[in-house]
Short mmCIF file of C-alpha atoms in Angstrom, two decimals:
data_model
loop_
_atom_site.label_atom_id
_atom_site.label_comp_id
_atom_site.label_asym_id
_atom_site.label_seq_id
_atom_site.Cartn_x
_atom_site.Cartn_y
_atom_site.Cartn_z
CA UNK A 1 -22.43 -169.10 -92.88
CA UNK A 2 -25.39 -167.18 -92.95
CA UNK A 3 -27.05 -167.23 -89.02
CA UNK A 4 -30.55 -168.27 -88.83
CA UNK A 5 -32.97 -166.19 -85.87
CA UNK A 6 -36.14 -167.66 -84.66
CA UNK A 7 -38.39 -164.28 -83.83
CA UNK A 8 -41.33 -164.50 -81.24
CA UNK A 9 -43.09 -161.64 -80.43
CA UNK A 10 -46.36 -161.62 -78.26
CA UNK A 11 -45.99 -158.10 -76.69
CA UNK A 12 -49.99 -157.00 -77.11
CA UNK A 13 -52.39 -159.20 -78.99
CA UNK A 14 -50.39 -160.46 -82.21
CA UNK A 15 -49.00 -163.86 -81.51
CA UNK A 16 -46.13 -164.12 -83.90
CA UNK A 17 -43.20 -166.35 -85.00
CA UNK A 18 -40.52 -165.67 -87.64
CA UNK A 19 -37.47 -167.37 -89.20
CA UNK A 20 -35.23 -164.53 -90.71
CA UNK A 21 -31.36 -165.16 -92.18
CA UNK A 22 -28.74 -162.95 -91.80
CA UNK A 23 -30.94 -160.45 -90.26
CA UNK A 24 -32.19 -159.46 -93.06
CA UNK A 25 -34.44 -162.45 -95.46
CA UNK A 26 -37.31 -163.44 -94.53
CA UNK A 27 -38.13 -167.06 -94.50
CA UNK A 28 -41.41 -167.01 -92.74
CA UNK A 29 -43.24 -164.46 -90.81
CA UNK A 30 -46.56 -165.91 -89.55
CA UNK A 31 -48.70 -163.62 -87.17
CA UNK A 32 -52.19 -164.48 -85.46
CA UNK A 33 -54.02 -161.48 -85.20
CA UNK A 34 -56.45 -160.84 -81.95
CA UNK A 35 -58.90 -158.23 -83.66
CA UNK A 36 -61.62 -160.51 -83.37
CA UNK A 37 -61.13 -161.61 -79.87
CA UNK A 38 -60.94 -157.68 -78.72
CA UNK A 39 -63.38 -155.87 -81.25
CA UNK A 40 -66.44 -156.16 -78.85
CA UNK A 41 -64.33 -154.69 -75.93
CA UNK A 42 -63.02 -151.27 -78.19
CA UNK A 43 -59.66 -152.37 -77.29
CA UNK A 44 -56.61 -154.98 -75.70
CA UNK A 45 -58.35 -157.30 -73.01
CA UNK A 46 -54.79 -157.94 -71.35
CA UNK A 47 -56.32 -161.16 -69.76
CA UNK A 48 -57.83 -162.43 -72.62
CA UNK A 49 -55.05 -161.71 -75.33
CA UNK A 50 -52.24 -163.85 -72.94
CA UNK A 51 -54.82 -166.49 -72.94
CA UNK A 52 -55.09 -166.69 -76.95
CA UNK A 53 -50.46 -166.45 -76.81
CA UNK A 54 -50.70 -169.46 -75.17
CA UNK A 55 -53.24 -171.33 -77.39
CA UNK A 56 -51.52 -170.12 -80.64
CA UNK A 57 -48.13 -169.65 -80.16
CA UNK A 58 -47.25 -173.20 -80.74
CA UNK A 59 -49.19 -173.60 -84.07
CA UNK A 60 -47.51 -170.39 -84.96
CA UNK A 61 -44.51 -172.29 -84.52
CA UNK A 62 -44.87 -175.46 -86.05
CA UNK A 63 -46.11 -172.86 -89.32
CA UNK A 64 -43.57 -171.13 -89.20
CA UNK A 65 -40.90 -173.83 -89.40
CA UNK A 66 -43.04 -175.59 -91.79
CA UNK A 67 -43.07 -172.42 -93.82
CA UNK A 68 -39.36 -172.07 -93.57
CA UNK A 69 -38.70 -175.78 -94.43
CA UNK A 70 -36.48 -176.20 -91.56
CA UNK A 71 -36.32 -178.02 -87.94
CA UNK A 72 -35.16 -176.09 -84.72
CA UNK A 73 -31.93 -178.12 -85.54
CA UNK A 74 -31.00 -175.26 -88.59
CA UNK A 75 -31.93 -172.69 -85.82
CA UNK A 76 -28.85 -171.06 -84.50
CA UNK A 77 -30.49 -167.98 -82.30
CA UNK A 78 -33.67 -167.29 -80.72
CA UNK A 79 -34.86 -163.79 -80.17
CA UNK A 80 -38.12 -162.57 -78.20
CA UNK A 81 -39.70 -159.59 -77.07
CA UNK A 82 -38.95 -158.99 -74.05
CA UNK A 83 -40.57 -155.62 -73.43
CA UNK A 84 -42.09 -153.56 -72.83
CA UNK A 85 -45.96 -154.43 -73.45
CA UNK A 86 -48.48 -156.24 -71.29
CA UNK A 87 -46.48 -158.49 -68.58
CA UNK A 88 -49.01 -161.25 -69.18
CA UNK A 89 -48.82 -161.80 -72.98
CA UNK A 90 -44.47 -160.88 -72.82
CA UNK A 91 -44.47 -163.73 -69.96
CA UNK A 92 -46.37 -166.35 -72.46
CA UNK A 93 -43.15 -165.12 -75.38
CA UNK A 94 -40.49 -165.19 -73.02
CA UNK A 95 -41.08 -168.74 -71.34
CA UNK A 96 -41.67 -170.36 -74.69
CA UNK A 97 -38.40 -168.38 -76.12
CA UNK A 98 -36.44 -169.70 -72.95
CA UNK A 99 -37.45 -173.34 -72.84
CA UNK A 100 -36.71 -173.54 -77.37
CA UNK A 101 -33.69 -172.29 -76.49
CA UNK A 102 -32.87 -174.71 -73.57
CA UNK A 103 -34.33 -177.80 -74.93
CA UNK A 104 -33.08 -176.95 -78.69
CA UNK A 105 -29.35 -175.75 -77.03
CA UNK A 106 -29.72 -172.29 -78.31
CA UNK A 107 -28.59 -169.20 -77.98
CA UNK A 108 -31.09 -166.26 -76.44
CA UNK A 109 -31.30 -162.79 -76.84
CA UNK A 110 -34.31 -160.54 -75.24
CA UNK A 111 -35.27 -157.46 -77.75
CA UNK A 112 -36.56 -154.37 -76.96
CA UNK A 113 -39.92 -154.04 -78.73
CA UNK A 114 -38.93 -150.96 -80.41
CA UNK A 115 -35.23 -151.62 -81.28
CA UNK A 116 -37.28 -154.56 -83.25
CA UNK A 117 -40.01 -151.45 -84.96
CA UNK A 118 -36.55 -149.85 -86.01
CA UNK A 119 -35.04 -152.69 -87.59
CA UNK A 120 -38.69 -153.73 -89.78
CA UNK A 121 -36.87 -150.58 -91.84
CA UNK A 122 -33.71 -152.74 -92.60
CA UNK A 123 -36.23 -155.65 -93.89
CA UNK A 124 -37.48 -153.37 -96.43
CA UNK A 125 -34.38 -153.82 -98.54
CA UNK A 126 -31.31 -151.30 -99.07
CA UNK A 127 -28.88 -150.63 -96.61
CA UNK A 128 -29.12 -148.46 -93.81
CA UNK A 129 -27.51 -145.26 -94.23
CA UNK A 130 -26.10 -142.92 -90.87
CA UNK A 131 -26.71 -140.90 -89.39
CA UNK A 132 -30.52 -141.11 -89.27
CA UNK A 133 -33.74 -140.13 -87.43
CA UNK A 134 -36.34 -142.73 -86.85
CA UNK A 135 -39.75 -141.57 -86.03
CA UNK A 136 -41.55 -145.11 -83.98
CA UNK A 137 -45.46 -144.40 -83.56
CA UNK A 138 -48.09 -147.33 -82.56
CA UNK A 139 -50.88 -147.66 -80.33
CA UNK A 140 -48.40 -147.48 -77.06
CA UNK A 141 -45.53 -145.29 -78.55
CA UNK A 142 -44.73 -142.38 -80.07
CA UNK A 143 -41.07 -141.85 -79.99
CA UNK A 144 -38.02 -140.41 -82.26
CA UNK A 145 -34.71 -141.24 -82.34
CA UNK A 146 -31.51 -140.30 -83.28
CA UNK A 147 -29.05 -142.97 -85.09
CA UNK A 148 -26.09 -141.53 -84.88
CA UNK A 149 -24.38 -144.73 -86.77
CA UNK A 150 -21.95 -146.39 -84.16
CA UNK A 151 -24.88 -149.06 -83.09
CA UNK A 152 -26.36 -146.83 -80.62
CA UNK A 153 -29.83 -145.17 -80.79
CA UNK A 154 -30.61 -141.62 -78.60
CA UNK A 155 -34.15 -140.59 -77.93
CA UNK A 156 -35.10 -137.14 -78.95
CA UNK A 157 -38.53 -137.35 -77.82
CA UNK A 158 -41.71 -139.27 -76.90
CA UNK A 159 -45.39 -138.62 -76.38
CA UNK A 160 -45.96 -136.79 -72.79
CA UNK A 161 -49.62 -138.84 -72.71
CA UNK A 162 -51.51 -140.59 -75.47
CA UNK A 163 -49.08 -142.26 -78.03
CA UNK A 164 -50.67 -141.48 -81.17
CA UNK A 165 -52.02 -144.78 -82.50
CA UNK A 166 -53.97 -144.66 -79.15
CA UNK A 167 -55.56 -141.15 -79.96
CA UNK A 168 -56.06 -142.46 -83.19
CA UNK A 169 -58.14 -145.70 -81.57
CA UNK A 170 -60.00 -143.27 -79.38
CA UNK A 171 -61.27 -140.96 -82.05
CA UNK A 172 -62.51 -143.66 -83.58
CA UNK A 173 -64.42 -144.88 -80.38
CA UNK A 174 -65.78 -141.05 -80.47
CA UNK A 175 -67.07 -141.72 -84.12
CA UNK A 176 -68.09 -145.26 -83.52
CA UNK A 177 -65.69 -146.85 -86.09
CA UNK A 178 -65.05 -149.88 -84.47
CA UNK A 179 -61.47 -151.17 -84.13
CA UNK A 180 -58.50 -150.95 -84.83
CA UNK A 181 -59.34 -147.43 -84.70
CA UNK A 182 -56.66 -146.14 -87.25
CA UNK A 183 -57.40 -147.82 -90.57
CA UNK A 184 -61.12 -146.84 -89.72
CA UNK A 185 -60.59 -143.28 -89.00
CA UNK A 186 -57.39 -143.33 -92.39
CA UNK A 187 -60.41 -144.84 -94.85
CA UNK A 188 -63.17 -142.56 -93.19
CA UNK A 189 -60.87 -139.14 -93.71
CA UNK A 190 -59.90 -139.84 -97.59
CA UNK A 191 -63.45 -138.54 -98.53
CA UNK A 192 -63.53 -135.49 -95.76
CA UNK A 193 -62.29 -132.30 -95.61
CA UNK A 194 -58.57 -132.18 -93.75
CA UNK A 195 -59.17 -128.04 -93.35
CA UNK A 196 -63.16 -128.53 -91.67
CA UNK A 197 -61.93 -128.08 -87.77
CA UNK A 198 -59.36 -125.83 -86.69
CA UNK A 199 -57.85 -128.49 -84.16
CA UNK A 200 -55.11 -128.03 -81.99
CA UNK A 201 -51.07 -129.00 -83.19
CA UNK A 202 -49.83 -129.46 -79.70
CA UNK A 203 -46.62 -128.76 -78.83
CA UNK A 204 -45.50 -127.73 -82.48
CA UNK A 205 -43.67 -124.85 -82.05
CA UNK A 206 -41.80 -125.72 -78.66
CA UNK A 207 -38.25 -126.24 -79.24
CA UNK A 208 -38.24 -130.30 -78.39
CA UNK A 209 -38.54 -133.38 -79.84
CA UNK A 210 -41.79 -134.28 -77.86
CA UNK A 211 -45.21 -135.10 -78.69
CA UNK A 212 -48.96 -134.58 -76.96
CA UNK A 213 -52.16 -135.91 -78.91
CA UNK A 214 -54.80 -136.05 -75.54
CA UNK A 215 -55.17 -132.35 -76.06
CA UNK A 216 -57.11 -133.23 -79.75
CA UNK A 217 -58.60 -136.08 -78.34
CA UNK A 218 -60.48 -134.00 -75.94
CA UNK A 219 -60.95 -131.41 -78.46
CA UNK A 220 -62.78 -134.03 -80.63
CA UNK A 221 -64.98 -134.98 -78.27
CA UNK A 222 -65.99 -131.44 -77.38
CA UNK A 223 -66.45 -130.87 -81.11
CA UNK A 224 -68.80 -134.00 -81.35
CA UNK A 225 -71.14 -132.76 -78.57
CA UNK A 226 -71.56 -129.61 -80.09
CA UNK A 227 -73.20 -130.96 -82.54
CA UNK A 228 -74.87 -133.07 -80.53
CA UNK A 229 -76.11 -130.27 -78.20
CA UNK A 230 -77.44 -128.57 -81.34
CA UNK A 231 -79.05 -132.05 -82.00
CA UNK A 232 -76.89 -131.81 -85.72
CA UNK A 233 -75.75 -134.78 -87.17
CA UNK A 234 -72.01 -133.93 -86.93
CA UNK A 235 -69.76 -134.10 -90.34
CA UNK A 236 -67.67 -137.56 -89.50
CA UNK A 237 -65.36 -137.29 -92.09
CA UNK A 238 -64.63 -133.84 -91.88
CA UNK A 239 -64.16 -134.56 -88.56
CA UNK A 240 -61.76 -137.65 -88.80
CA UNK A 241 -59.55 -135.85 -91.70
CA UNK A 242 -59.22 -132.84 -90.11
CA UNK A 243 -58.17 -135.28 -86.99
CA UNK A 244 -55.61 -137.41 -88.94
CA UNK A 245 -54.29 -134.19 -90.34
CA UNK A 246 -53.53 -132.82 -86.84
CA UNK A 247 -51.72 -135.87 -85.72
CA UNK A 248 -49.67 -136.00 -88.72
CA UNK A 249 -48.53 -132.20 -89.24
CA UNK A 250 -47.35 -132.57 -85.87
CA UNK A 251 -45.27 -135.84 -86.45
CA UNK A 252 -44.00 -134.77 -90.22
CA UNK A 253 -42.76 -131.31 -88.75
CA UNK A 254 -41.00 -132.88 -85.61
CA UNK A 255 -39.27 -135.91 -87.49
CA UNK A 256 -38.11 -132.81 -90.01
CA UNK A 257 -36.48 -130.61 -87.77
CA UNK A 258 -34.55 -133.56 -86.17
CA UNK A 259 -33.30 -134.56 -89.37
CA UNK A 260 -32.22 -131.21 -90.16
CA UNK A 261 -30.53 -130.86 -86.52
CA UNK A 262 -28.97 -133.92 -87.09
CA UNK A 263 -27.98 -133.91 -90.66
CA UNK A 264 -29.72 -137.20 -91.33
CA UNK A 265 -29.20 -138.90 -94.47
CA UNK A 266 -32.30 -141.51 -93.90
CA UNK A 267 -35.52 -141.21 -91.87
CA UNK A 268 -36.91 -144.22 -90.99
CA UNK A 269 -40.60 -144.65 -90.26
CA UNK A 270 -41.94 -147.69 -88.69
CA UNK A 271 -44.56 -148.76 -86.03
CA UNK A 272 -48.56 -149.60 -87.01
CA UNK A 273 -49.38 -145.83 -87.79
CA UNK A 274 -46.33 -146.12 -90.24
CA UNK A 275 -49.32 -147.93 -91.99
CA UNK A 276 -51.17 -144.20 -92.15
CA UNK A 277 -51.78 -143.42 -95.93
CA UNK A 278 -51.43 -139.28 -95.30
CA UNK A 279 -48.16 -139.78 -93.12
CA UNK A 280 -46.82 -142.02 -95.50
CA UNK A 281 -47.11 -139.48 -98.51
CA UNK A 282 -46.84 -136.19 -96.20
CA UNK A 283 -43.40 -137.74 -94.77
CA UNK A 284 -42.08 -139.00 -98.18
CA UNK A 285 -42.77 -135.23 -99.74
CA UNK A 286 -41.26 -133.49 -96.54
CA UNK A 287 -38.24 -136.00 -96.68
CA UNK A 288 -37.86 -135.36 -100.91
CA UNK A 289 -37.62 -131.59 -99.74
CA UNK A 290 -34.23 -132.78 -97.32
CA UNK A 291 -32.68 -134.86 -100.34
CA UNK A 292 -33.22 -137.41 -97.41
CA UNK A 293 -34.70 -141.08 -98.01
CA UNK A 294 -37.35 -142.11 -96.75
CA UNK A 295 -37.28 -145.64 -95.74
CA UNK A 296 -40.65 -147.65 -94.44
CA UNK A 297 -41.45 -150.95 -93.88
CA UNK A 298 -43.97 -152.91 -96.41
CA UNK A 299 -47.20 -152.40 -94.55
CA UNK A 300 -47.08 -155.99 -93.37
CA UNK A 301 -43.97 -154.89 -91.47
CA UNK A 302 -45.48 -152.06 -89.64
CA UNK A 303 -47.65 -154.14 -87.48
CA UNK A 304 -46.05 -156.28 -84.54
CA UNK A 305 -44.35 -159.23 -86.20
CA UNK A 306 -41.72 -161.12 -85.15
CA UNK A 307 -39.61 -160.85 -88.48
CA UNK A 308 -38.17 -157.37 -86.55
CA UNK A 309 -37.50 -159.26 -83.62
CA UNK A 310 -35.58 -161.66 -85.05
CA UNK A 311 -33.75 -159.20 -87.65
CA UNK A 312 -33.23 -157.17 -83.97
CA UNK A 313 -31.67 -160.12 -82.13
CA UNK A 314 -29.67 -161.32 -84.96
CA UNK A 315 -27.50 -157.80 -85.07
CA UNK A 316 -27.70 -158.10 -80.93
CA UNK A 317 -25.95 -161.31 -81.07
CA UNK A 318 -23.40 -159.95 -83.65
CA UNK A 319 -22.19 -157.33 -81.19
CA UNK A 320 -21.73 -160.47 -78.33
CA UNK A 321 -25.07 -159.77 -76.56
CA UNK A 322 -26.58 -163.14 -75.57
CA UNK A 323 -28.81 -163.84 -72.53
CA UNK A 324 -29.46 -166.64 -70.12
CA UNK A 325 -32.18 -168.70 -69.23
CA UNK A 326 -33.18 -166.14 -65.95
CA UNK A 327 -34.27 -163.17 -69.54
CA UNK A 328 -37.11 -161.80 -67.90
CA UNK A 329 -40.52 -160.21 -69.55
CA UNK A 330 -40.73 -156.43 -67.86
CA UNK A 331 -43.57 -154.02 -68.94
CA UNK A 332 -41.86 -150.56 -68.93
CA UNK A 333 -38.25 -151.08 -70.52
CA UNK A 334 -36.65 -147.84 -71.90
CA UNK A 335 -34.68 -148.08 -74.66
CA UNK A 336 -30.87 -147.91 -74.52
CA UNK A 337 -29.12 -149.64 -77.59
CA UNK A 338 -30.23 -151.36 -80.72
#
């Protein structure tokens, strides 16, 4: 009998509920977006974004199951996001996910937020093949990973500052896109010039796995007042191509040489910058070049959903992990295990 995982996930400012079987079909994946809510602000109100979890995260529900054409009754798990993310808006996911399962007489399992990004790759269709690297970038992480393929998942490496999803929504402050700063700043670059600015690849040639994007940030914004010293319109997309090409030469040649340490047969790419048009095609060449696949979620995938949550908790409860009612939400939670 195939198990059946109610997914909520209300880490940052997507409200989200998802009924997936087996861990890997999707029955329903409904998400509530918050751009709206936060656009005038240039980013996450935490406040304001745990207030809108509680106002939608029933309707998500009731959609969801309606969508699904089931009843919590068919339910057999229910998985949440436990961390990390903002305390408020996990807190709003967590009691919900706890009373469901008390009230319904379910089964719990807290996921890791990331060991969910990870698993949006085994949605995507195809089987997972091991060992792999999986490179996780959003606007709060930039991490890679090593799956060695006995269930557990190493860290190689992670940002030392800005993840780069949030360098990606800062540039785009600096050039007045709006947000979400990185499809602003990925549709601004496809007319510029990638080769206009000479800006810094931090960290490329140190012998780690880690990443550093504040560095070109700052140089950026230096670059913009230049211009603006010299009272010259500045080139914006030169600017933001020569930007996104930074960021993602640094990413591509890091995720390479740990699937070349590692021997990986996959890479896996997932996160909301897995979105990225250039990384997407820059990652897929460099991967071609391993005899690697490269596997990435569909792009409706790569932003926080709760399909990966449940698909996470499913595979959780398969190796005996279940929680009790005192889960708690906790804002920094490294990862250990998918």
């Amino acid at each position: 009998m195939t198990a059946l995982c109610l997914g909520i996930e209300t880490s940052c400012d997507e409200t989200a509920v998802a009924l997936v079987a087996g861990g890997r079909r999707i029955l329903a994946n409904v998400v509530a977006s918050q751009w709206d809510l936060h656009a005038r602000y240039g980013g996450v109100v935490p406040e304001l974004a745990s207030r809108r979890h509680l106002e939608r995260l029933l309707p998500c529900l009731e959609e969801a199951l309606a969508e699904a054409g089931v009843t919590m009754d068919a339910v057999d798990l229910v998985a949440v996001t436990k961390g990390p993310g903002l305390i408020g808006s996990l807190m709003v996911g967590v009691t919900a996910a706890k009373t469901l399962a008390l009230l319904a007489g379910k089964p719990l399992v807290g996921v890791h937020h990331l060991a969910g990004h990870i698993h949006s790759c085994f949605l995507a269709g195809g089987d997972p093949e091991e060992p792999s690297v999986c490179l996780v970038i959003s606007g709060g992480h930039t991490s890679l990973y090593h799956l060695p393929g006995d269930g557990s998942v190493h860290t190689l490496g992670a940002t030392r500052d800005d993840a780069a999803g949030e360098a990606f929504d800062k540039v785009a402050r600096l050039l007045d896109l709006g947000h979400p700063g990185g499809p602003a700043v990925d549709r601004l670059a496809r007319t510029g010039n990638p080769e206009a600015f000479p800006l810094p690849r931090a960290m490329l040639d140190r012998d780690n796995f880690d990443f550093s994007f504040s560095g070109l940030k700052t140089a950026v914004l230096y670059t913009l007042e230049d211009f603006r010293q010299r009272g010259e319109e500045p080139p914006l997309a030169d600017l933001a191509a020569s930007f996104q090409q930074a960021v993602v030469d640094v990413l591509v040649a890091k995720t390479v040489r740990a699937a070349k340490h590692f021997g990986a047969r996959q890479i896996l790419l997932a996160g909301g910058v897995a979105a990225n048009s250039l990384l997407r095609r820059s990652l897929e060449a460099a991967a071609a070049e391993l005899g690697a696949a490269l596997v990435v979620p569909p792009l409706e995938l790569c932003t926080d959903n709760a399909a990966m949550i449940a698909a996470a908790g499913h595979y959780a409860m398969e190796r005996g992990r279940v929680d009790d009612l005192l889960l708690e939400a906790v804002d920094r939670l490294p990862l250990r295990e998918l």
